[in-house]
Tab-separated table of C-alpha atoms in Angstrom:
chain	number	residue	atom	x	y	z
A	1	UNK	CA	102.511	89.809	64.518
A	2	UNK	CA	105.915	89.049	65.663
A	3	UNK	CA	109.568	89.514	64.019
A	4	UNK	CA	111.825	87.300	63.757
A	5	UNK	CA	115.198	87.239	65.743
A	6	UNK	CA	113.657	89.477	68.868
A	7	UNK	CA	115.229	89.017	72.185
A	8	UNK	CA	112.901	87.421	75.269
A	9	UNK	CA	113.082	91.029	76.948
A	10	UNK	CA	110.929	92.269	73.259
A	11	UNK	CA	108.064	89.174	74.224
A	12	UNK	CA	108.450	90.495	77.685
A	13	UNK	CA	107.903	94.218	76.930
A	14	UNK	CA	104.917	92.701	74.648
A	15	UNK	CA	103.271	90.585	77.235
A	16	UNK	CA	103.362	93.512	79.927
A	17	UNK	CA	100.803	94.725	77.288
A	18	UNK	CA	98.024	92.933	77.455
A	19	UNK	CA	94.729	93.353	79.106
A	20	UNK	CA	94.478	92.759	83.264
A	21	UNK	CA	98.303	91.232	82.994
A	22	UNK	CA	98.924	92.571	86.366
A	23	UNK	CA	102.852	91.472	88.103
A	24	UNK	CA	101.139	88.213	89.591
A	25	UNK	CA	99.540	86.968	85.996
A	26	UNK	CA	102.607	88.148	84.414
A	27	UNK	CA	105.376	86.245	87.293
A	28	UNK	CA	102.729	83.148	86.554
A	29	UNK	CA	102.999	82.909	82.901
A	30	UNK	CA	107.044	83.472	82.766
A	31	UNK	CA	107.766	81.023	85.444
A	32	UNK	CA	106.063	78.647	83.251
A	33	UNK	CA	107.741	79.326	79.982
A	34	UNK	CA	110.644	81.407	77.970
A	35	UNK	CA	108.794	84.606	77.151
A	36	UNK	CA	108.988	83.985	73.250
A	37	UNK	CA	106.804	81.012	74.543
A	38	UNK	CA	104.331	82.198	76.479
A	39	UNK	CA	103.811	84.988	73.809
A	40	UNK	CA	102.446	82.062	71.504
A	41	UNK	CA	100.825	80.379	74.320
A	42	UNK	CA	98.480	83.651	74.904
A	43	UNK	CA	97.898	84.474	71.443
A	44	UNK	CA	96.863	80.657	70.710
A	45	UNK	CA	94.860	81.247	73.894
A	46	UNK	CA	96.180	77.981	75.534
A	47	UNK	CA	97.843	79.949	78.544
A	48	UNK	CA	95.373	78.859	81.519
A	49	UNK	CA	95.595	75.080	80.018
A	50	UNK	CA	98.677	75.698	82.941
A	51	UNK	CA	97.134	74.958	86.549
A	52	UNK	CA	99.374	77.587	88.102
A	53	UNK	CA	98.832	80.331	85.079
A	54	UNK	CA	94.694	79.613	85.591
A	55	UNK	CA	95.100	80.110	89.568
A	56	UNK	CA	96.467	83.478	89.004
A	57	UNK	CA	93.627	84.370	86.895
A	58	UNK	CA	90.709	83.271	88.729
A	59	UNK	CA	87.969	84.403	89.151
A	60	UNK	CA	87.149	83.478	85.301
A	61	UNK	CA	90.560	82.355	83.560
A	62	UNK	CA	88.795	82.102	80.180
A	63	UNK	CA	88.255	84.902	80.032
A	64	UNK	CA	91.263	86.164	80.881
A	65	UNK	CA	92.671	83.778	78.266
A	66	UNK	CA	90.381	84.776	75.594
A	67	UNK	CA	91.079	88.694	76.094
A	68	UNK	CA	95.279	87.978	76.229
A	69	UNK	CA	94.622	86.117	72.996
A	70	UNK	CA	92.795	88.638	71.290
A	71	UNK	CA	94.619	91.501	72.318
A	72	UNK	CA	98.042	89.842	71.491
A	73	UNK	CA	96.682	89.118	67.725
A	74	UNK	CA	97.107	93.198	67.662
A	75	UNK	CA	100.123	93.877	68.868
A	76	UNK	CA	103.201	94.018	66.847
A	77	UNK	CA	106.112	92.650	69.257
A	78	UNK	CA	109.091	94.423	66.811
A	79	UNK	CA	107.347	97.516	66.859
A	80	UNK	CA	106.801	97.356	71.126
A	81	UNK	CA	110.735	96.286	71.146
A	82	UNK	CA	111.267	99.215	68.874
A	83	UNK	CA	109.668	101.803	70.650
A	84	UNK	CA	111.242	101.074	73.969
A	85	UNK	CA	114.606	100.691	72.328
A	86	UNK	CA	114.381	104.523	70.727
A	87	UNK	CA	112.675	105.753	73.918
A	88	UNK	CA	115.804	104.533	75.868
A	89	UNK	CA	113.820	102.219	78.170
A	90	UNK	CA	115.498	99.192	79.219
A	91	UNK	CA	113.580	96.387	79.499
A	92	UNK	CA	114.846	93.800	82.325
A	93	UNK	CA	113.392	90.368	82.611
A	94	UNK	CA	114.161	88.977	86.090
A	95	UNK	CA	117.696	87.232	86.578
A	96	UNK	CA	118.830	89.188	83.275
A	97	UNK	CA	121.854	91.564	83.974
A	98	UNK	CA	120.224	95.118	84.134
A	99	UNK	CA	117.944	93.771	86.348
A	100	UNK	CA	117.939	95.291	90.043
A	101	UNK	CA	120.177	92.783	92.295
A	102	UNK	CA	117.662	93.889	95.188
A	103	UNK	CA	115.320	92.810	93.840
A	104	UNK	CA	116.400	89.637	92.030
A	105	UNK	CA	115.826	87.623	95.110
A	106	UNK	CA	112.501	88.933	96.471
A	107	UNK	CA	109.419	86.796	96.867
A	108	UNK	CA	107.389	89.312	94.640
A	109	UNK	CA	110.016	89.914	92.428
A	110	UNK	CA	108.635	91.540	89.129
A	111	UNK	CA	108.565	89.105	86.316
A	112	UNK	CA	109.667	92.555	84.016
A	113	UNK	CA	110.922	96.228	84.869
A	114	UNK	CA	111.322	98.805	82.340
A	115	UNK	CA	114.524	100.866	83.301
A	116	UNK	CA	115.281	104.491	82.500
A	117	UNK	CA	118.701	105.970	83.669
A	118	UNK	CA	121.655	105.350	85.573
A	119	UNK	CA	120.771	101.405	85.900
A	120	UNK	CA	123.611	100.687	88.632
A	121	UNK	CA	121.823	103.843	90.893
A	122	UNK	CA	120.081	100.542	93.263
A	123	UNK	CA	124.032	99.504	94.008
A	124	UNK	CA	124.326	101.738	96.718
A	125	UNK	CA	122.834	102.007	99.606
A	126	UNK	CA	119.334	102.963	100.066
A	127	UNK	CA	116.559	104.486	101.835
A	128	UNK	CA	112.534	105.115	101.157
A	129	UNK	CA	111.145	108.116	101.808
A	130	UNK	CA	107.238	107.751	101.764
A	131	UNK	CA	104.350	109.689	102.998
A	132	UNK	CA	100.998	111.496	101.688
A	133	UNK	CA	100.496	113.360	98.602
A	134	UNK	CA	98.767	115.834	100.962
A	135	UNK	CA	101.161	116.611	103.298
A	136	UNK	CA	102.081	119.447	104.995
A	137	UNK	CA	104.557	122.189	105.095
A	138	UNK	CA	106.211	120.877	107.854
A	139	UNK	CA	106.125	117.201	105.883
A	140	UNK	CA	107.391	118.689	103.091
A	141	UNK	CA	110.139	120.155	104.625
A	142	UNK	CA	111.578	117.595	106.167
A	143	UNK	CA	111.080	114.696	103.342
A	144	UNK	CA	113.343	117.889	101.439
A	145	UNK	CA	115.526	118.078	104.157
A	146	UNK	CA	115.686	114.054	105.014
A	147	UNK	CA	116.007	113.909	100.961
A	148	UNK	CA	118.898	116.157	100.971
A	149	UNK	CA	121.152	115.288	104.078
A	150	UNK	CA	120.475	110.866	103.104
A	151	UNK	CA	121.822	111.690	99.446
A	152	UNK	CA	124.461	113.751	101.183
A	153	UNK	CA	125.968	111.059	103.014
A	154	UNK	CA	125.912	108.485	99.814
A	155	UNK	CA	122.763	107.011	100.338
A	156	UNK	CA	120.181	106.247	97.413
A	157	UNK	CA	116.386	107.683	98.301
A	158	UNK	CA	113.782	105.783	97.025
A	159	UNK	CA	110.453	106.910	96.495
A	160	UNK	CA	107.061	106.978	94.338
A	161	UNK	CA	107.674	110.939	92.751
A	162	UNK	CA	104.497	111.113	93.693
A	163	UNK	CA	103.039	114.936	95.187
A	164	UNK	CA	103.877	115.588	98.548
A	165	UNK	CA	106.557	113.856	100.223
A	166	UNK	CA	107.741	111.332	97.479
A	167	UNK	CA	108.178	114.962	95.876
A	168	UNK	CA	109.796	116.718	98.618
A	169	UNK	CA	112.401	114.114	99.470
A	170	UNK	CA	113.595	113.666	95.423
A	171	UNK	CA	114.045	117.507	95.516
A	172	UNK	CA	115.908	117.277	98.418
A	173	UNK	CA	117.855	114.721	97.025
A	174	UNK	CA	118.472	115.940	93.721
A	175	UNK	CA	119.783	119.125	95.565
A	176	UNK	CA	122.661	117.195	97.173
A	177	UNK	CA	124.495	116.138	93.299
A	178	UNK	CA	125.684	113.188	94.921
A	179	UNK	CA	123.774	109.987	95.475
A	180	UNK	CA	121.635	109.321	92.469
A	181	UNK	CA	117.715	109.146	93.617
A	182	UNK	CA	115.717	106.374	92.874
A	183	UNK	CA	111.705	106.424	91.919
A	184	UNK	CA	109.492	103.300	91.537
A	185	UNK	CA	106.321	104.848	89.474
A	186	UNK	CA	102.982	103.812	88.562
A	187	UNK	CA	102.813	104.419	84.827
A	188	UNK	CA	104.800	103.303	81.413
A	189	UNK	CA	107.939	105.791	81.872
A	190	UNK	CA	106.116	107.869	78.689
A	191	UNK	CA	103.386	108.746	80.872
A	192	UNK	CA	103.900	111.373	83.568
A	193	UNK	CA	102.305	111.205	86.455
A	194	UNK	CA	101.693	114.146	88.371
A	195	UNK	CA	102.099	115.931	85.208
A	196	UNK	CA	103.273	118.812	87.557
A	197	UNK	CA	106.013	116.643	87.890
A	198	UNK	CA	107.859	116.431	84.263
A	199	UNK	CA	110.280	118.247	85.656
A	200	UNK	CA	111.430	116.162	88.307
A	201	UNK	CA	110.766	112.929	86.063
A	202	UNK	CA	113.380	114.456	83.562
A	203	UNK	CA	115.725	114.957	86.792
A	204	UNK	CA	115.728	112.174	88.324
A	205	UNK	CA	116.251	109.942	84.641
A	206	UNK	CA	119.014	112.278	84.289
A	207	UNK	CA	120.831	111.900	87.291
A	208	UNK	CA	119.598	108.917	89.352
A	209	UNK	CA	116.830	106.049	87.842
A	210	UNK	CA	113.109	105.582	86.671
A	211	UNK	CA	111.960	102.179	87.458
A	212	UNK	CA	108.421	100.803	86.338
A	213	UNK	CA	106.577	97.230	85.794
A	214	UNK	CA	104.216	98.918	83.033
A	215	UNK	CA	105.162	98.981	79.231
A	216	UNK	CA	105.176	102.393	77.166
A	217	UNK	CA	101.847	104.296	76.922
A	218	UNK	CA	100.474	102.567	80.420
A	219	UNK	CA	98.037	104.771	82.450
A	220	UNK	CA	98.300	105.529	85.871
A	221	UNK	CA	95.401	103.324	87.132
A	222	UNK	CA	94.389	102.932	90.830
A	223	UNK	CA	95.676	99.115	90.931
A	224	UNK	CA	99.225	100.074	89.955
A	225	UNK	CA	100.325	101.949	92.804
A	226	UNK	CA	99.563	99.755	95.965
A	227	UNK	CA	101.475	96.938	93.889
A	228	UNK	CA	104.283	99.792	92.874
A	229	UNK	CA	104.443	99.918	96.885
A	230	UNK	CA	106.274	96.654	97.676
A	231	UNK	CA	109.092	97.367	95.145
A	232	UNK	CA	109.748	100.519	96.855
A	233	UNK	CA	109.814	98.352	99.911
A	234	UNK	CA	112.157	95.508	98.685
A	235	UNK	CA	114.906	98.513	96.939
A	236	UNK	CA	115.265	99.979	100.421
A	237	UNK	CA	117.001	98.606	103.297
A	238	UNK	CA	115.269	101.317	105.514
A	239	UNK	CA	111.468	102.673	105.186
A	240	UNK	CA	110.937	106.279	106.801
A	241	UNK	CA	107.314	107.328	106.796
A	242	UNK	CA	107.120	111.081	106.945
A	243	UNK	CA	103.816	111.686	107.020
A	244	UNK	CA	100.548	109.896	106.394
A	245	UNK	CA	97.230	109.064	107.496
A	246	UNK	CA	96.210	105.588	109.058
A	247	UNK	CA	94.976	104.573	105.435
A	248	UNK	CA	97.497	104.407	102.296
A	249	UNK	CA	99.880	104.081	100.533
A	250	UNK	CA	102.019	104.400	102.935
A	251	UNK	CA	100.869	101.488	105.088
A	252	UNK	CA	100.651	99.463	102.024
A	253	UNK	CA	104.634	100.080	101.763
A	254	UNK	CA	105.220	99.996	105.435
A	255	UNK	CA	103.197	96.375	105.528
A	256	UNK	CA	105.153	95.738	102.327
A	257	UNK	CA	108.830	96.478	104.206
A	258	UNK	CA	107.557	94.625	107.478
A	259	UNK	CA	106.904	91.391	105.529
A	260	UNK	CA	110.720	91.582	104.088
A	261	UNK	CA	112.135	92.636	107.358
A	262	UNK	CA	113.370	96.156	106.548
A	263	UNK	CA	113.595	98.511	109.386
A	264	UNK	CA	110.498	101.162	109.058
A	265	UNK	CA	110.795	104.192	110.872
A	266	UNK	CA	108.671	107.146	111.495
A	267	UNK	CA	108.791	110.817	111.624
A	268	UNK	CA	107.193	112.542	115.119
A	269	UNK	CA	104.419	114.861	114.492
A	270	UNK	CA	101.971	116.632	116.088
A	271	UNK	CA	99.390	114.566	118.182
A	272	UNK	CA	96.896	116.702	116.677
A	273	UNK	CA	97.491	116.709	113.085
A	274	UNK	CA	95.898	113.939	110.740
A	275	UNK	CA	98.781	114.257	108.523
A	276	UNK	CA	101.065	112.471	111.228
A	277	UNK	CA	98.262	109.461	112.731
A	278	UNK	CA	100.400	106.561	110.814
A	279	UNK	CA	104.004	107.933	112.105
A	280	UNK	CA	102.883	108.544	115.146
A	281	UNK	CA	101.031	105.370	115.455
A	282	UNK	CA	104.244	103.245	114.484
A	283	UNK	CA	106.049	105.121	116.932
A	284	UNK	CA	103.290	104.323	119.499
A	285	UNK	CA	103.999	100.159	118.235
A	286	UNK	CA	107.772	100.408	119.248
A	287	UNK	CA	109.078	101.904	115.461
A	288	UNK	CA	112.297	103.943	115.877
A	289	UNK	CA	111.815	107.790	115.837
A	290	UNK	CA	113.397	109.661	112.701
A	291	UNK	CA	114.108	112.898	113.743
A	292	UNK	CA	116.801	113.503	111.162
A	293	UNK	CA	118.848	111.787	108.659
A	294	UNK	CA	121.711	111.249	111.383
A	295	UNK	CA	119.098	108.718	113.212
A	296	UNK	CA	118.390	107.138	110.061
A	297	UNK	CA	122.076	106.687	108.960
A	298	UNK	CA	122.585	105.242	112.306
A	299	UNK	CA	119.980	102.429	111.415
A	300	UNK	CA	122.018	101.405	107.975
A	301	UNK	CA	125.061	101.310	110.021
A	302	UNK	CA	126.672	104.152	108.524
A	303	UNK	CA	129.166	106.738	110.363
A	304	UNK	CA	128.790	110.074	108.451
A	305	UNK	CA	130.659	112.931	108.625
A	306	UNK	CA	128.132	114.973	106.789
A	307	UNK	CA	126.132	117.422	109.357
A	308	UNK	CA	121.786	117.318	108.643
A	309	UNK	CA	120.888	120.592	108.350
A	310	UNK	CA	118.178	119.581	111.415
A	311	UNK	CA	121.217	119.550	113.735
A	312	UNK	CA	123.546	122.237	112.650
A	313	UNK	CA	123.118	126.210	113.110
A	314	UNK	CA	123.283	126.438	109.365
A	315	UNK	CA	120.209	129.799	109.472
A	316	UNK	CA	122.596	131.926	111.888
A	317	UNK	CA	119.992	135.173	111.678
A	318	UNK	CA	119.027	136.100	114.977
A	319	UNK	CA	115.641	134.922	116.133
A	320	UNK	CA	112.413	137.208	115.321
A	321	UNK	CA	111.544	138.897	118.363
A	322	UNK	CA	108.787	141.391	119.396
A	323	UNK	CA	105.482	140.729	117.774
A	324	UNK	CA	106.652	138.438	115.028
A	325	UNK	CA	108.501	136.086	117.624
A	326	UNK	CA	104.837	135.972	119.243
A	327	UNK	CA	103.119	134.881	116.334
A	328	UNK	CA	105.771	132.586	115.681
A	329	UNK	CA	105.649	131.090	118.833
A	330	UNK	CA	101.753	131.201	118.964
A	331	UNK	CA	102.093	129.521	115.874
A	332	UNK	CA	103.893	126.884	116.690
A	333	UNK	CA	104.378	123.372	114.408
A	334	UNK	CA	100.669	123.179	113.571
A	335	UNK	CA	98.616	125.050	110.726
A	336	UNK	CA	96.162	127.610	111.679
A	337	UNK	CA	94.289	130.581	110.841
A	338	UNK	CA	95.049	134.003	110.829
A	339	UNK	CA	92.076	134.305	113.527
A	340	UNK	CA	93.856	131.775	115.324
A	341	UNK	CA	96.997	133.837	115.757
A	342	UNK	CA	95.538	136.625	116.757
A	343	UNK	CA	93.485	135.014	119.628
A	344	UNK	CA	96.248	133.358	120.522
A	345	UNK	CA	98.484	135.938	120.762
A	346	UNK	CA	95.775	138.468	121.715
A	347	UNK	CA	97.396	141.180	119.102
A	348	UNK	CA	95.370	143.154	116.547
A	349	UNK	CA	94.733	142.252	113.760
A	350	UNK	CA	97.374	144.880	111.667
A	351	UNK	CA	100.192	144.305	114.172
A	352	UNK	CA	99.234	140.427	113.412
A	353	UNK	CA	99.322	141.408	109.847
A	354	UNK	CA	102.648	142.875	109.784
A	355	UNK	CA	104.203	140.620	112.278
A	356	UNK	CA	103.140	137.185	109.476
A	357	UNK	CA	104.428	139.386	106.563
A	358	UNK	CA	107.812	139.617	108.315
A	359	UNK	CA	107.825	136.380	109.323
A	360	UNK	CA	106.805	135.394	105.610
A	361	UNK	CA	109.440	137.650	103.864
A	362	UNK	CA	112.400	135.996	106.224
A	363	UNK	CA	111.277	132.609	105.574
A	364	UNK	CA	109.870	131.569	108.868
A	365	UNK	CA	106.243	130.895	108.199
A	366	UNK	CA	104.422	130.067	104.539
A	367	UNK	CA	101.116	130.796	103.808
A	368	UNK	CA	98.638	128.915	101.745
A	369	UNK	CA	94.510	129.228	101.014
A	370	UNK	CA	93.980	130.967	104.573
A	371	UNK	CA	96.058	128.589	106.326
A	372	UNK	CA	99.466	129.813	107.901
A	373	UNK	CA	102.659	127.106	108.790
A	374	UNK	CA	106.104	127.253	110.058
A	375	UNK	CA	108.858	126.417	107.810
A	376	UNK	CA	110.781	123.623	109.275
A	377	UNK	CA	113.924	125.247	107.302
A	378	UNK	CA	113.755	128.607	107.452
A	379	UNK	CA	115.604	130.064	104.155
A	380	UNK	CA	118.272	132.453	103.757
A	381	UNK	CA	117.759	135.362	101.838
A	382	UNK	CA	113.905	135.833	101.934
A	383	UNK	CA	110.596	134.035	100.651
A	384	UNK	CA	110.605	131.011	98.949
């Protein structure tokens, strides 16, 4: 059923929807007609009678056809406009005015975007901040830290909110009240995904914007998120991969940025450490090193007065010494054991003991399932 009087963005909202209506299938069918008219074109099933709707879904357009048709016989297209509408979702169709200028003019420009929050947060400038959802300490710290000192100076960062360093870096951003953060994700804007990350989901609606090509109620499934990786690409006007293995996401939004021309750059890491192949790799290829936000402001052109905290002498406690400042130095930027540190450092085993918990309590190392790391930022005050 339909009502009458709806707006295209309600047939738009409805036709995101339907079975396997991925962005490409869903570009296809609205560059063909006005949504209201493609809505009766699927539910009549006479949507692949279009040569260009059919290519986009091979390999068996009937069916295709015959699924969109009956699904859409279901589906109430007031009562999907509705629900949107009192979830405070706007929905966009591309060229509309809440739609993301950015984005407007990109070659894989979503056909629809559902919108939640401060919709003129892509006006500014801004940066993505991608990397693994397994990450490290040292990756977390400084997507916080990159997070914190980008929004700082004014700049936007863009990322998935997924675990890990999409995390870290809208933390980091958050923490700076100024810029509002931006986060592409791979679900309807109802579903929360990490659920471990409501919280930030509710922050980042409230003080930046939520953007998503998937309707109320959509699942997180696998195919959404490499696609959800070239609009993170095509927001930002710089890509800084923090950490990541060869494999990913992250090289789907790095390939993604390349094909656009958007400067990618990548954080050093340990030779050593999987969590730092891809950045180091890119490095390797000629990519720019991002040691702090100060070399990444310098790649958008921007002057800022605004000191990273990876450049001051904001943690003005003197240095451990004695035992602790040879752990911390056996330590070094990589995880290891507690075995490790005490081979290393050829202390025994209590005096390793109580040089870690000292270490630990000032906010110099973390420790985590048997596996000890330095804190890129060490905090004031104690134990995080």
């Amino acid at each position: 059923m339909s009502g009458g009087g709806l707006p295209p963005e309600a047939y738009g909202a409805a036709l995101s929807t339907l079975p396997g209506m991925g962005p490409a299938r869903l570009a296809a069918v609205l560059a063909r007609w006005r949504p209201e008219q493609a809505w009766d074109r699927v539910r009549a099933n006479r949507a692949v009678a279009d040569p260009g709707v059919a290519v986009a879904c091979r390999p068996h357009p009937s069916e295709v056809a015959t699924a969109w048709a009956r699904a859409a016989a279901a589906v109430d297209v007031a009562a999907v406009w509705a629900a949107h509408r009192q979830a405070g979702i706007t929905v966009a169709l591309c060229g509309s005015a809440p739609y993301p200028a950015p984005l407007a003019g990109d070659h894989e420009a979503p056909a629809v975007l559902f919108l939640k929050g401060d919709e003129q947060a892509v006006e500014g400038r801004r940066v993505a901040v991608v990397g693994t959802r397994r990450c490290t300490r040292y990756g977390a710290d400084v997507a916080r830290q990159l997070g914190r000192d980008l929004a700082a100076a004014g700049v936007s960062v863009v990322s998935g909110l997924a675990l890990g360093v999409d995390g870290a870096a809208h933390e980091g951003a958050l923490a700076a009240r100024a810029a509002p953060p931006v986060a592409v994700v791979g679900s309807g804007l109802d579903v929360v995904y990490p659920r471990r990350h409501a919280r930030l989901w509710a922050a980042v609606a409230g003080s930046g914007l939520l953007v998503s090509e998937a309707p109320l109620g959509a699942r997180p499934e696998p195919w959404r998120f490499p696609v959800r990786n070239r609009v993170i690409a095509a927001l930002a006007e710089v890509v800084v991969v923090v950490e990541s293995p060869p494999r990913g996401g992250s090289l789907h939004t790095v390939d993604a940025a390349v094909a656009r021309d958007r400067p990618v750059t990548a954080v050093p890491g340990s030779v050593r450490s999987p969590a730092s192949e891809l950045p180091n790799a890119l490095l390797a290829e000629g990519c720019s090193p991002a040691r702090d936000a100060l070399d990444v402001l310098t790649l958008l052109g921007i002057s800022s007065t605004v000191p990273p905290t990876g450049r001051d002498d904001h943690d003005r406690r003197p240095p451990p010494d004695g035992d602790a400042k040879a752990v911390l130095d056996a330590l070094g930027w990589e995880p290891a054991t507690f075995d490790d540190l005490v081979t290393r450092t050829g202390l025994g085993p209590g005096a390793a003991s109580l040089a870690l918990a000292r270490l630990e309590e000032q906010g110099w190392v973390v420790g985590e399932r048997g596996w000890w790391e330095r804190a890129a930022c060490p905090s004031p005050g104690g134990r995080r």
